[in-house]
Amino acid sequence: MAIQGLNARNQFSGKIRDVVYGDVLSEIEVATPAGIVSSVVTTRSLNELGLHVCSQVLASFKATEVALAL
């Protein structure tokens, strides 16, 4: 599973391991081979896509700046 036109380093295939539902926004945790990826999406989108725990998904991201600290 991959999206054409995106750098492979910015894509992680995985399964949803947890969903915290909110009225407007929901938080999704995706277990990937690289670790856990968390995302906040609209609850409406979550429901329209039929996503739930154990759904196979592709987590993709784009960042113009990432700051790391110890």
PDB file of N, CA, C and O in Angstrom:
ATOM      1  N   MET A   1       0.853  -1.162   0.000  1.00  0.00           N
ATOM      2  CA  MET A   1       0.000   0.000   0.000  1.00  0.00           C
ATOM      3  C   MET A   1       0.903   1.230   0.000  1.00  0.00           C
ATOM      4  O   MET A   1       1.754   1.379   0.851  1.00  0.00           O
ATOM      5  N   ALA A   2       0.718   2.107  -0.965  1.00  0.00           N
ATOM      6  CA  ALA A   2       1.494   3.341  -1.049  1.00  0.00           C
ATOM      7  C   ALA A   2       0.717   4.359  -1.869  1.00  0.00           C
ATOM      8  O   ALA A   2      -0.119   4.005  -2.684  1.00  0.00           O
ATOM      9  N   ILE A   3       1.002   5.621  -1.632  1.00  0.00           N
ATOM     10  CA  ILE A   3       0.396   6.689  -2.402  1.00  0.00           C
ATOM     11  C   ILE A   3       1.458   7.216  -3.350  1.00  0.00           C
ATOM     12  O   ILE A   3       2.535   7.623  -2.916  1.00  0.00           O
ATOM     13  N   GLN A   4       1.168   7.185  -4.646  1.00  0.00           N
ATOM     14  CA  GLN A   4       2.101   7.679  -5.648  1.00  0.00           C
ATOM     15  C   GLN A   4       2.308   9.174  -5.459  1.00  0.00           C
ATOM     16  O   GLN A   4       1.390   9.893  -5.114  1.00  0.00           O
ATOM     17  N   GLY A   5       3.511   9.624  -5.674  1.00  0.00           N
ATOM     18  CA  GLY A   5       3.802  11.052  -5.594  1.00  0.00           C
ATOM     19  C   GLY A   5       4.253  11.504  -4.224  1.00  0.00           C
ATOM     20  O   GLY A   5       4.649  12.641  -4.056  1.00  0.00           O
ATOM     21  N   LEU A   6       4.182  10.627  -3.222  1.00  0.00           N
ATOM     22  CA  LEU A   6       4.681  10.957  -1.895  1.00  0.00           C
ATOM     23  C   LEU A   6       5.960  10.172  -1.640  1.00  0.00           C
ATOM     24  O   LEU A   6       6.092   9.032  -2.068  1.00  0.00           O
ATOM     25  N   ASN A   7       6.866  10.775  -0.941  1.00  0.00           N
ATOM     26  CA  ASN A   7       8.115  10.117  -0.590  1.00  0.00           C
ATOM     27  C   ASN A   7       7.837   8.941   0.342  1.00  0.00           C
ATOM     28  O   ASN A   7       7.074   9.065   1.297  1.00  0.00           O
ATOM     29  N   ALA A   8       8.449   7.804   0.072  1.00  0.00           N
ATOM     30  CA  ALA A   8       8.214   6.599   0.886  1.00  0.00           C
ATOM     31  C   ALA A   8       8.580   6.821   2.352  1.00  0.00           C
ATOM     32  O   ALA A   8       8.034   6.168   3.234  1.00  0.00           O
ATOM     33  N   ARG A   9       9.496   7.740   2.626  1.00  0.00           N
ATOM     34  CA  ARG A   9       9.871   8.024   4.020  1.00  0.00           C
ATOM     35  C   ARG A   9       8.741   8.705   4.773  1.00  0.00           C
ATOM     36  O   ARG A   9       8.753   8.757   5.997  1.00  0.00           O
ATOM     37  N   ASN A  10       7.773   9.228   4.064  1.00  0.00           N
ATOM     38  CA  ASN A  10       6.659   9.934   4.687  1.00  0.00           C
ATOM     39  C   ASN A  10       5.390   9.091   4.745  1.00  0.00           C
ATOM     40  O   ASN A  10       4.307   9.618   4.903  1.00  0.00           O
ATOM     41  N   GLN A  11       5.529   7.776   4.584  1.00  0.00           N
ATOM     42  CA  GLN A  11       4.375   6.882   4.606  1.00  0.00           C
ATOM     43  C   GLN A  11       4.665   5.669   5.481  1.00  0.00           C
ATOM     44  O   GLN A  11       5.742   5.097   5.401  1.00  0.00           O
ATOM     45  N   PHE A  12       3.710   5.321   6.307  1.00  0.00           N
ATOM     46  CA  PHE A  12       3.826   4.141   7.155  1.00  0.00           C
ATOM     47  C   PHE A  12       2.532   3.349   7.092  1.00  0.00           C
ATOM     48  O   PHE A  12       1.470   3.864   7.420  1.00  0.00           O
ATOM     49  N   SER A  13       2.621   2.112   6.674  1.00  0.00           N
ATOM     50  CA  SER A  13       1.466   1.235   6.658  1.00  0.00           C
ATOM     51  C   SER A  13       1.298   0.642   8.056  1.00  0.00           C
ATOM     52  O   SER A  13       2.275   0.310   8.714  1.00  0.00           O
ATOM     53  N   GLY A  14       0.069   0.533   8.514  1.00  0.00           N
ATOM     54  CA  GLY A  14      -0.145  -0.030   9.840  1.00  0.00           C
ATOM     55  C   GLY A  14      -1.612  -0.288  10.118  1.00  0.00           C
ATOM     56  O   GLY A  14      -2.469  -0.131   9.243  1.00  0.00           O
ATOM     57  N   LYS A  15      -1.872  -0.684  11.356  1.00  0.00           N
ATOM     58  CA  LYS A  15      -3.243  -0.951  11.805  1.00  0.00           C
ATOM     59  C   LYS A  15      -3.598  -0.002  12.934  1.00  0.00           C
ATOM     60  O   LYS A  15      -2.766   0.287  13.805  1.00  0.00           O
ATOM     61  N   ILE A  16      -4.841   0.452  12.917  1.00  0.00           N
ATOM     62  CA  ILE A  16      -5.324   1.300  14.001  1.00  0.00           C
ATOM     63  C   ILE A  16      -5.386   0.456  15.266  1.00  0.00           C
ATOM     64  O   ILE A  16      -5.976  -0.621  15.275  1.00  0.00           O
ATOM     65  N   ARG A  17      -4.738   0.943  16.331  1.00  0.00           N
ATOM     66  CA  ARG A  17      -4.748   0.194  17.587  1.00  0.00           C
ATOM     67  C   ARG A  17      -5.619   0.846  18.658  1.00  0.00           C
ATOM     68  O   ARG A  17      -5.991   0.209  19.636  1.00  0.00           O
ATOM     69  N   ASP A  18      -5.942   2.129  18.464  1.00  0.00           N
ATOM     70  CA  ASP A  18      -6.798   2.799  19.441  1.00  0.00           C
ATOM     71  C   ASP A  18      -7.444   4.016  18.796  1.00  0.00           C
ATOM     72  O   ASP A  18      -6.841   4.663  17.941  1.00  0.00           O
ATOM     73  N   VAL A  19      -8.676   4.295  19.197  1.00  0.00           N
ATOM     74  CA  VAL A  19      -9.387   5.490  18.748  1.00  0.00           C
ATOM     75  C   VAL A  19     -10.015   6.139  19.970  1.00  0.00           C
ATOM     76  O   VAL A  19     -10.689   5.471  20.754  1.00  0.00           O
ATOM     77  N   VAL A  20      -9.756   7.434  20.148  1.00  0.00           N
ATOM     78  CA  VAL A  20     -10.400   8.212  21.213  1.00  0.00           C
ATOM     79  C   VAL A  20     -11.361   9.160  20.507  1.00  0.00           C
ATOM     80  O   VAL A  20     -10.938  10.105  19.835  1.00  0.00           O
ATOM     81  N   TYR A  21     -12.653   8.857  20.632  1.00  0.00           N
ATOM     82  CA  TYR A  21     -13.678   9.622  19.926  1.00  0.00           C
ATOM     83  C   TYR A  21     -14.001  10.913  20.671  1.00  0.00           C
ATOM     84  O   TYR A  21     -14.120  10.927  21.888  1.00  0.00           O
ATOM     85  N   GLY A  22     -14.141  11.985  19.904  1.00  0.00           N
ATOM     86  CA  GLY A  22     -14.586  13.264  20.436  1.00  0.00           C
ATOM     87  C   GLY A  22     -15.791  13.733  19.654  1.00  0.00           C
ATOM     88  O   GLY A  22     -16.141  13.147  18.616  1.00  0.00           O
ATOM     89  N   ASP A  23     -16.419  14.802  20.118  1.00  0.00           N
ATOM     90  CA  ASP A  23     -17.595  15.320  19.410  1.00  0.00           C
ATOM     91  C   ASP A  23     -17.229  15.825  18.019  1.00  0.00           C
ATOM     92  O   ASP A  23     -17.955  15.582  17.050  1.00  0.00           O
ATOM     93  N   VAL A  24     -16.103  16.526  17.919  1.00  0.00           N
ATOM     94  CA  VAL A  24     -15.692  17.107  16.640  1.00  0.00           C
ATOM     95  C   VAL A  24     -14.404  16.471  16.127  1.00  0.00           C
ATOM     96  O   VAL A  24     -14.295  16.163  14.947  1.00  0.00           O
ATOM     97  N   LEU A  25     -13.433  16.263  17.004  1.00  0.00           N
ATOM     98  CA  LEU A  25     -12.147  15.680  16.633  1.00  0.00           C
ATOM     99  C   LEU A  25     -11.935  14.366  17.364  1.00  0.00           C
ATOM    100  O   LEU A  25     -12.379  14.199  18.496  1.00  0.00           O
ATOM    101  N   SER A  26     -11.247  13.449  16.717  1.00  0.00           N
ATOM    102  CA  SER A  26     -10.915  12.160  17.325  1.00  0.00           C
ATOM    103  C   SER A  26      -9.422  11.905  17.132  1.00  0.00           C
ATOM    104  O   SER A  26      -8.829  12.352  16.154  1.00  0.00           O
ATOM    105  N   GLU A  27      -8.826  11.181  18.072  1.00  0.00           N
ATOM    106  CA  GLU A  27      -7.412  10.835  17.993  1.00  0.00           C
ATOM    107  C   GLU A  27      -7.275   9.360  17.639  1.00  0.00           C
ATOM    108  O   GLU A  27      -7.951   8.510  18.217  1.00  0.00           O
ATOM    109  N   ILE A  28      -6.407   9.088  16.671  1.00  0.00           N
ATOM    110  CA  ILE A  28      -6.170   7.719  16.212  1.00  0.00           C
ATOM    111  C   ILE A  28      -4.722   7.359  16.483  1.00  0.00           C
ATOM    112  O   ILE A  28      -3.819   8.153  16.215  1.00  0.00           O
ATOM    113  N   GLU A  29      -4.478   6.159  17.005  1.00  0.00           N
ATOM    114  CA  GLU A  29      -3.124   5.628  17.146  1.00  0.00           C
ATOM    115  C   GLU A  29      -2.972   4.474  16.170  1.00  0.00           C
ATOM    116  O   GLU A  29      -3.792   3.560  16.149  1.00  0.00           O
ATOM    117  N   VAL A  30      -1.912   4.556  15.345  1.00  0.00           N
ATOM    118  CA  VAL A  30      -1.654   3.545  14.328  1.00  0.00           C
ATOM    119  C   VAL A  30      -0.349   2.842  14.674  1.00  0.00           C
ATOM    120  O   VAL A  30       0.684   3.492  14.850  1.00  0.00           O
ATOM    121  N   ALA A  31      -0.389   1.518  14.792  1.00  0.00           N
ATOM    122  CA  ALA A  31       0.811   0.717  15.035  1.00  0.00           C
ATOM    123  C   ALA A  31       1.459   0.434  13.689  1.00  0.00           C
ATOM    124  O   ALA A  31       0.839  -0.158  12.806  1.00  0.00           O
ATOM    125  N   THR A  32       2.708   0.883  13.507  1.00  0.00           N
ATOM    126  CA  THR A  32       3.454   0.672  12.270  1.00  0.00           C
ATOM    127  C   THR A  32       4.764  -0.037  12.606  1.00  0.00           C
ATOM    128  O   THR A  32       5.164  -0.060  13.771  1.00  0.00           O
ATOM    129  N   PRO A  33       5.456  -0.579  11.614  1.00  0.00           N
ATOM    130  CA  PRO A  33       6.762  -1.190  11.868  1.00  0.00           C
ATOM    131  C   PRO A  33       7.763  -0.184  12.442  1.00  0.00           C
ATOM    132  O   PRO A  33       8.697  -0.566  13.143  1.00  0.00           O
ATOM    133  N   ALA A  34       7.565   1.108  12.175  1.00  0.00           N
ATOM    134  CA  ALA A  34       8.474   2.143  12.675  1.00  0.00           C
ATOM    135  C   ALA A  34       8.089   2.626  14.069  1.00  0.00           C
ATOM    136  O   ALA A  34       8.824   3.387  14.686  1.00  0.00           O
ATOM    137  N   GLY A  35       6.938   2.214  14.579  1.00  0.00           N
ATOM    138  CA  GLY A  35       6.461   2.657  15.890  1.00  0.00           C
ATOM    139  C   GLY A  35       5.032   3.149  15.792  1.00  0.00           C
ATOM    140  O   GLY A  35       4.349   2.929  14.793  1.00  0.00           O
ATOM    141  N   ILE A  36       4.599   3.833  16.827  1.00  0.00           N
ATOM    142  CA  ILE A  36       3.225   4.339  16.894  1.00  0.00           C
ATOM    143  C   ILE A  36       3.158   5.718  16.246  1.00  0.00           C
ATOM    144  O   ILE A  36       3.974   6.590  16.539  1.00  0.00           O
ATOM    145  N   VAL A  37       2.171   5.902  15.376  1.00  0.00           N
ATOM    146  CA  VAL A  37       1.902   7.196  14.757  1.00  0.00           C
ATOM    147  C   VAL A  37       0.534   7.644  15.250  1.00  0.00           C
ATOM    148  O   VAL A  37      -0.430   6.882  15.167  1.00  0.00           O
ATOM    149  N   SER A  38       0.462   8.863  15.781  1.00  0.00           N
ATOM    150  CA  SER A  38      -0.806   9.410  16.257  1.00  0.00           C
ATOM    151  C   SER A  38      -1.292  10.483  15.302  1.00  0.00           C
ATOM    152  O   SER A  38      -0.495  11.227  14.729  1.00  0.00           O
ATOM    153  N   SER A  39      -2.606  10.553  15.151  1.00  0.00           N
ATOM    154  CA  SER A  39      -3.194  11.542  14.257  1.00  0.00           C
ATOM    155  C   SER A  39      -4.501  12.049  14.849  1.00  0.00           C
ATOM    156  O   SER A  39      -5.223  11.294  15.510  1.00  0.00           O
ATOM    157  N   VAL A  40      -4.779  13.307  14.609  1.00  0.00           N
ATOM    158  CA  VAL A  40      -6.066  13.881  14.986  1.00  0.00           C
ATOM    159  C   VAL A  40      -6.827  14.153  13.700  1.00  0.00           C
ATOM    160  O   VAL A  40      -6.311  14.805  12.789  1.00  0.00           O
ATOM    161  N   VAL A  41      -8.030  13.613  13.612  1.00  0.00           N
ATOM    162  CA  VAL A  41      -8.878  13.776  12.431  1.00  0.00           C
ATOM    163  C   VAL A  41     -10.268  14.189  12.888  1.00  0.00           C
ATOM    164  O   VAL A  41     -10.616  14.021  14.058  1.00  0.00           O
ATOM    165  N   THR A  42     -11.052  14.702  11.963  1.00  0.00           N
ATOM    166  CA  THR A  42     -12.423  15.025  12.341  1.00  0.00           C
ATOM    167  C   THR A  42     -13.187  13.720  12.574  1.00  0.00           C
ATOM    168  O   THR A  42     -12.955  12.719  11.888  1.00  0.00           O
ATOM    169  N   THR A  43     -14.053  13.736  13.528  1.00  0.00           N
ATOM    170  CA  THR A  43     -14.864  12.559  13.827  1.00  0.00           C
ATOM    171  C   THR A  43     -15.760  12.227  12.633  1.00  0.00           C
ATOM    172  O   THR A  43     -15.987  11.058  12.329  1.00  0.00           O
ATOM    173  N   ARG A  44     -16.197  13.243  11.936  1.00  0.00           N
ATOM    174  CA  ARG A  44     -17.018  13.025  10.738  1.00  0.00           C
ATOM    175  C   ARG A  44     -16.243  12.217   9.701  1.00  0.00           C
ATOM    176  O   ARG A  44     -16.763  11.244   9.133  1.00  0.00           O
ATOM    177  N   SER A  45     -14.982  12.587   9.442  1.00  0.00           N
ATOM    178  CA  SER A  45     -14.156  11.848   8.473  1.00  0.00           C
ATOM    179  C   SER A  45     -13.923  10.423   8.943  1.00  0.00           C
ATOM    180  O   SER A  45     -13.973   9.478   8.144  1.00  0.00           O
ATOM    181  N   LEU A  46     -13.665  10.258  10.223  1.00  0.00           N
ATOM    182  CA  LEU A  46     -13.450   8.932  10.792  1.00  0.00           C
ATOM    183  C   LEU A  46     -14.652   8.036  10.514  1.00  0.00           C
ATOM    184  O   LEU A  46     -14.511   6.899  10.049  1.00  0.00           O
ATOM    185  N   ASN A  47     -15.838   8.563  10.745  1.00  0.00           N
ATOM    186  CA  ASN A  47     -17.067   7.796  10.522  1.00  0.00           C
ATOM    187  C   ASN A  47     -17.334   7.562   9.040  1.00  0.00           C
ATOM    188  O   ASN A  47     -17.718   6.459   8.638  1.00  0.00           O
ATOM    189  N   GLU A  48     -17.125   8.588   8.205  1.00  0.00           N
ATOM    190  CA  GLU A  48     -17.378   8.437   6.767  1.00  0.00           C
ATOM    191  C   GLU A  48     -16.436   7.420   6.124  1.00  0.00           C
ATOM    192  O   GLU A  48     -16.833   6.709   5.190  1.00  0.00           O
ATOM    193  N   LEU A  49     -15.196   7.338   6.623  1.00  0.00           N
ATOM    194  CA  LEU A  49     -14.232   6.369   6.095  1.00  0.00           C
ATOM    195  C   LEU A  49     -14.417   4.980   6.697  1.00  0.00           C
ATOM    196  O   LEU A  49     -13.805   4.020   6.241  1.00  0.00           O
ATOM    197  N   GLY A  50     -15.248   4.881   7.723  1.00  0.00           N
ATOM    198  CA  GLY A  50     -15.492   3.589   8.358  1.00  0.00           C
ATOM    199  C   GLY A  50     -14.280   3.059   9.108  1.00  0.00           C
ATOM    200  O   GLY A  50     -14.105   1.843   9.224  1.00  0.00           O
ATOM    201  N   LEU A  51     -13.436   3.963   9.621  1.00  0.00           N
ATOM    202  CA  LEU A  51     -12.234   3.531  10.333  1.00  0.00           C
ATOM    203  C   LEU A  51     -12.570   3.104  11.756  1.00  0.00           C
ATOM    204  O   LEU A  51     -13.429   3.698  12.413  1.00  0.00           O
ATOM    205  N   HIS A  52     -11.880   2.070  12.217  1.00  0.00           N
ATOM    206  CA  HIS A  52     -12.080   1.550  13.562  1.00  0.00           C
ATOM    207  C   HIS A  52     -10.830   0.784  13.960  1.00  0.00           C
ATOM    208  O   HIS A  52      -9.921   0.577  13.152  1.00  0.00           O
ATOM    209  N   VAL A  53     -10.770   0.352  15.213  1.00  0.00           N
ATOM    210  CA  VAL A  53      -9.640  -0.446  15.687  1.00  0.00           C
ATOM    211  C   VAL A  53      -9.484  -1.665  14.777  1.00  0.00           C
ATOM    212  O   VAL A  53     -10.472  -2.287  14.399  1.00  0.00           O
ATOM    213  N   CYS A  54      -8.270  -1.952  14.390  1.00  0.00           N
ATOM    214  CA  CYS A  54      -7.864  -3.049  13.498  1.00  0.00           C
ATOM    215  C   CYS A  54      -7.985  -2.714  12.009  1.00  0.00           C
ATOM    216  O   CYS A  54      -7.629  -3.536  11.178  1.00  0.00           O
ATOM    217  N   SER A  55      -8.465  -1.514  11.646  1.00  0.00           N
ATOM    218  CA  SER A  55      -8.481  -1.120  10.235  1.00  0.00           C
ATOM    219  C   SER A  55      -7.044  -0.975   9.744  1.00  0.00           C
ATOM    220  O   SER A  55      -6.199  -0.406  10.426  1.00  0.00           O
ATOM    221  N   GLN A  56      -6.774  -1.479   8.546  1.00  0.00           N
ATOM    222  CA  GLN A  56      -5.468  -1.320   7.907  1.00  0.00           C
ATOM    223  C   GLN A  56      -5.467   0.050   7.227  1.00  0.00           C
ATOM    224  O   GLN A  56      -6.381   0.350   6.454  1.00  0.00           O
ATOM    225  N   VAL A  57      -4.468   0.883   7.539  1.00  0.00           N
ATOM    226  CA  VAL A  57      -4.413   2.238   6.985  1.00  0.00           C
ATOM    227  C   VAL A  57      -3.003   2.578   6.538  1.00  0.00           C
ATOM    228  O   VAL A  57      -2.037   1.861   6.858  1.00  0.00           O
ATOM    229  N   LEU A  58      -2.883   3.659   5.824  1.00  0.00           N
ATOM    230  CA  LEU A  58      -1.592   4.207   5.439  1.00  0.00           C
ATOM    231  C   LEU A  58      -1.484   5.580   6.076  1.00  0.00           C
ATOM    232  O   LEU A  58      -2.261   6.477   5.758  1.00  0.00           O
ATOM    233  N   ALA A  59      -0.561   5.726   7.014  1.00  0.00           N
ATOM    234  CA  ALA A  59      -0.333   7.013   7.662  1.00  0.00           C
ATOM    235  C   ALA A  59       0.697   7.762   6.833  1.00  0.00           C
ATOM    236  O   ALA A  59       1.791   7.262   6.588  1.00  0.00           O
ATOM    237  N   SER A  60       0.342   8.949   6.366  1.00  0.00           N
ATOM    238  CA  SER A  60       1.287   9.759   5.606  1.00  0.00           C
ATOM    239  C   SER A  60       1.369  11.129   6.266  1.00  0.00           C
ATOM    240  O   SER A  60       0.423  11.583   6.910  1.00  0.00           O
ATOM    241  N   PHE A  61       2.508  11.760   6.126  1.00  0.00           N
ATOM    242  CA  PHE A  61       2.671  13.076   6.736  1.00  0.00           C
ATOM    243  C   PHE A  61       3.584  13.933   5.890  1.00  0.00           C
ATOM    244  O   PHE A  61       4.371  13.445   5.092  1.00  0.00           O
ATOM    245  N   LYS A  62       3.440  15.235   6.093  1.00  0.00           N
ATOM    246  CA  LYS A  62       4.308  16.198   5.430  1.00  0.00           C
ATOM    247  C   LYS A  62       4.600  17.276   6.459  1.00  0.00           C
ATOM    248  O   LYS A  62       3.699  17.812   7.087  1.00  0.00           O
ATOM    249  N   ALA A  63       5.866  17.546   6.644  1.00  0.00           N
ATOM    250  CA  ALA A  63       6.265  18.559   7.612  1.00  0.00           C
ATOM    251  C   ALA A  63       7.288  19.482   6.981  1.00  0.00           C
ATOM    252  O   ALA A  63       8.210  19.023   6.323  1.00  0.00           O
ATOM    253  N   THR A  64       7.107  20.764   7.180  1.00  0.00           N
ATOM    254  CA  THR A  64       8.101  21.704   6.682  1.00  0.00           C
ATOM    255  C   THR A  64       9.165  21.958   7.730  1.00  0.00           C
ATOM    256  O   THR A  64      10.253  22.423   7.417  1.00  0.00           O
ATOM    257  N   GLU A  65       8.856  21.641   8.985  1.00  0.00           N
ATOM    258  CA  GLU A  65       9.831  21.834  10.053  1.00  0.00           C
ATOM    259  C   GLU A  65       9.559  20.834  11.168  1.00  0.00           C
ATOM    260  O   GLU A  65       8.418  20.653  11.582  1.00  0.00           O
ATOM    261  N   VAL A  66      10.589  20.196  11.636  1.00  0.00           N
ATOM    262  CA  VAL A  66      10.485  19.281  12.772  1.00  0.00           C
ATOM    263  C   VAL A  66      11.592  19.639  13.747  1.00  0.00           C
ATOM    264  O   VAL A  66      12.755  19.750  13.364  1.00  0.00           O
ATOM    265  N   ALA A  67      11.243  19.854  15.005  1.00  0.00           N
ATOM    266  CA  ALA A  67      12.233  20.177  16.016  1.00  0.00           C
ATOM    267  C   ALA A  67      12.346  19.005  16.987  1.00  0.00           C
ATOM    268  O   ALA A  67      11.341  18.496  17.472  1.00  0.00           O
ATOM    269  N   LEU A  68      13.550  18.564  17.248  1.00  0.00           N
ATOM    270  CA  LEU A  68      13.812  17.487  18.195  1.00  0.00           C
ATOM    271  C   LEU A  68      14.642  18.027  19.350  1.00  0.00           C
ATOM    272  O   LEU A  68      15.511  18.868  19.150  1.00  0.00           O
ATOM    273  N   ALA A  69      14.358  17.550  20.544  1.00  0.00           N
ATOM    274  CA  ALA A  69      15.115  17.991  21.720  1.00  0.00           C
ATOM    275  C   ALA A  69      15.353  16.813  22.634  1.00  0.00           C
ATOM    276  O   ALA A  69      14.605  15.837  22.625  1.00  0.00           O
ATOM    277  N   LEU A  70      16.434  16.872  23.391  1.00  0.00           N
ATOM    278  CA  LEU A  70      16.734  15.841  24.382  1.00  0.00           C
ATOM    279  C   LEU A  70      16.353  16.303  25.754  1.00  0.00           C
ATOM    280  O   LEU A  70      16.399  17.420  26.101  1.00  0.00           O
TER     281      LEU A  70
END
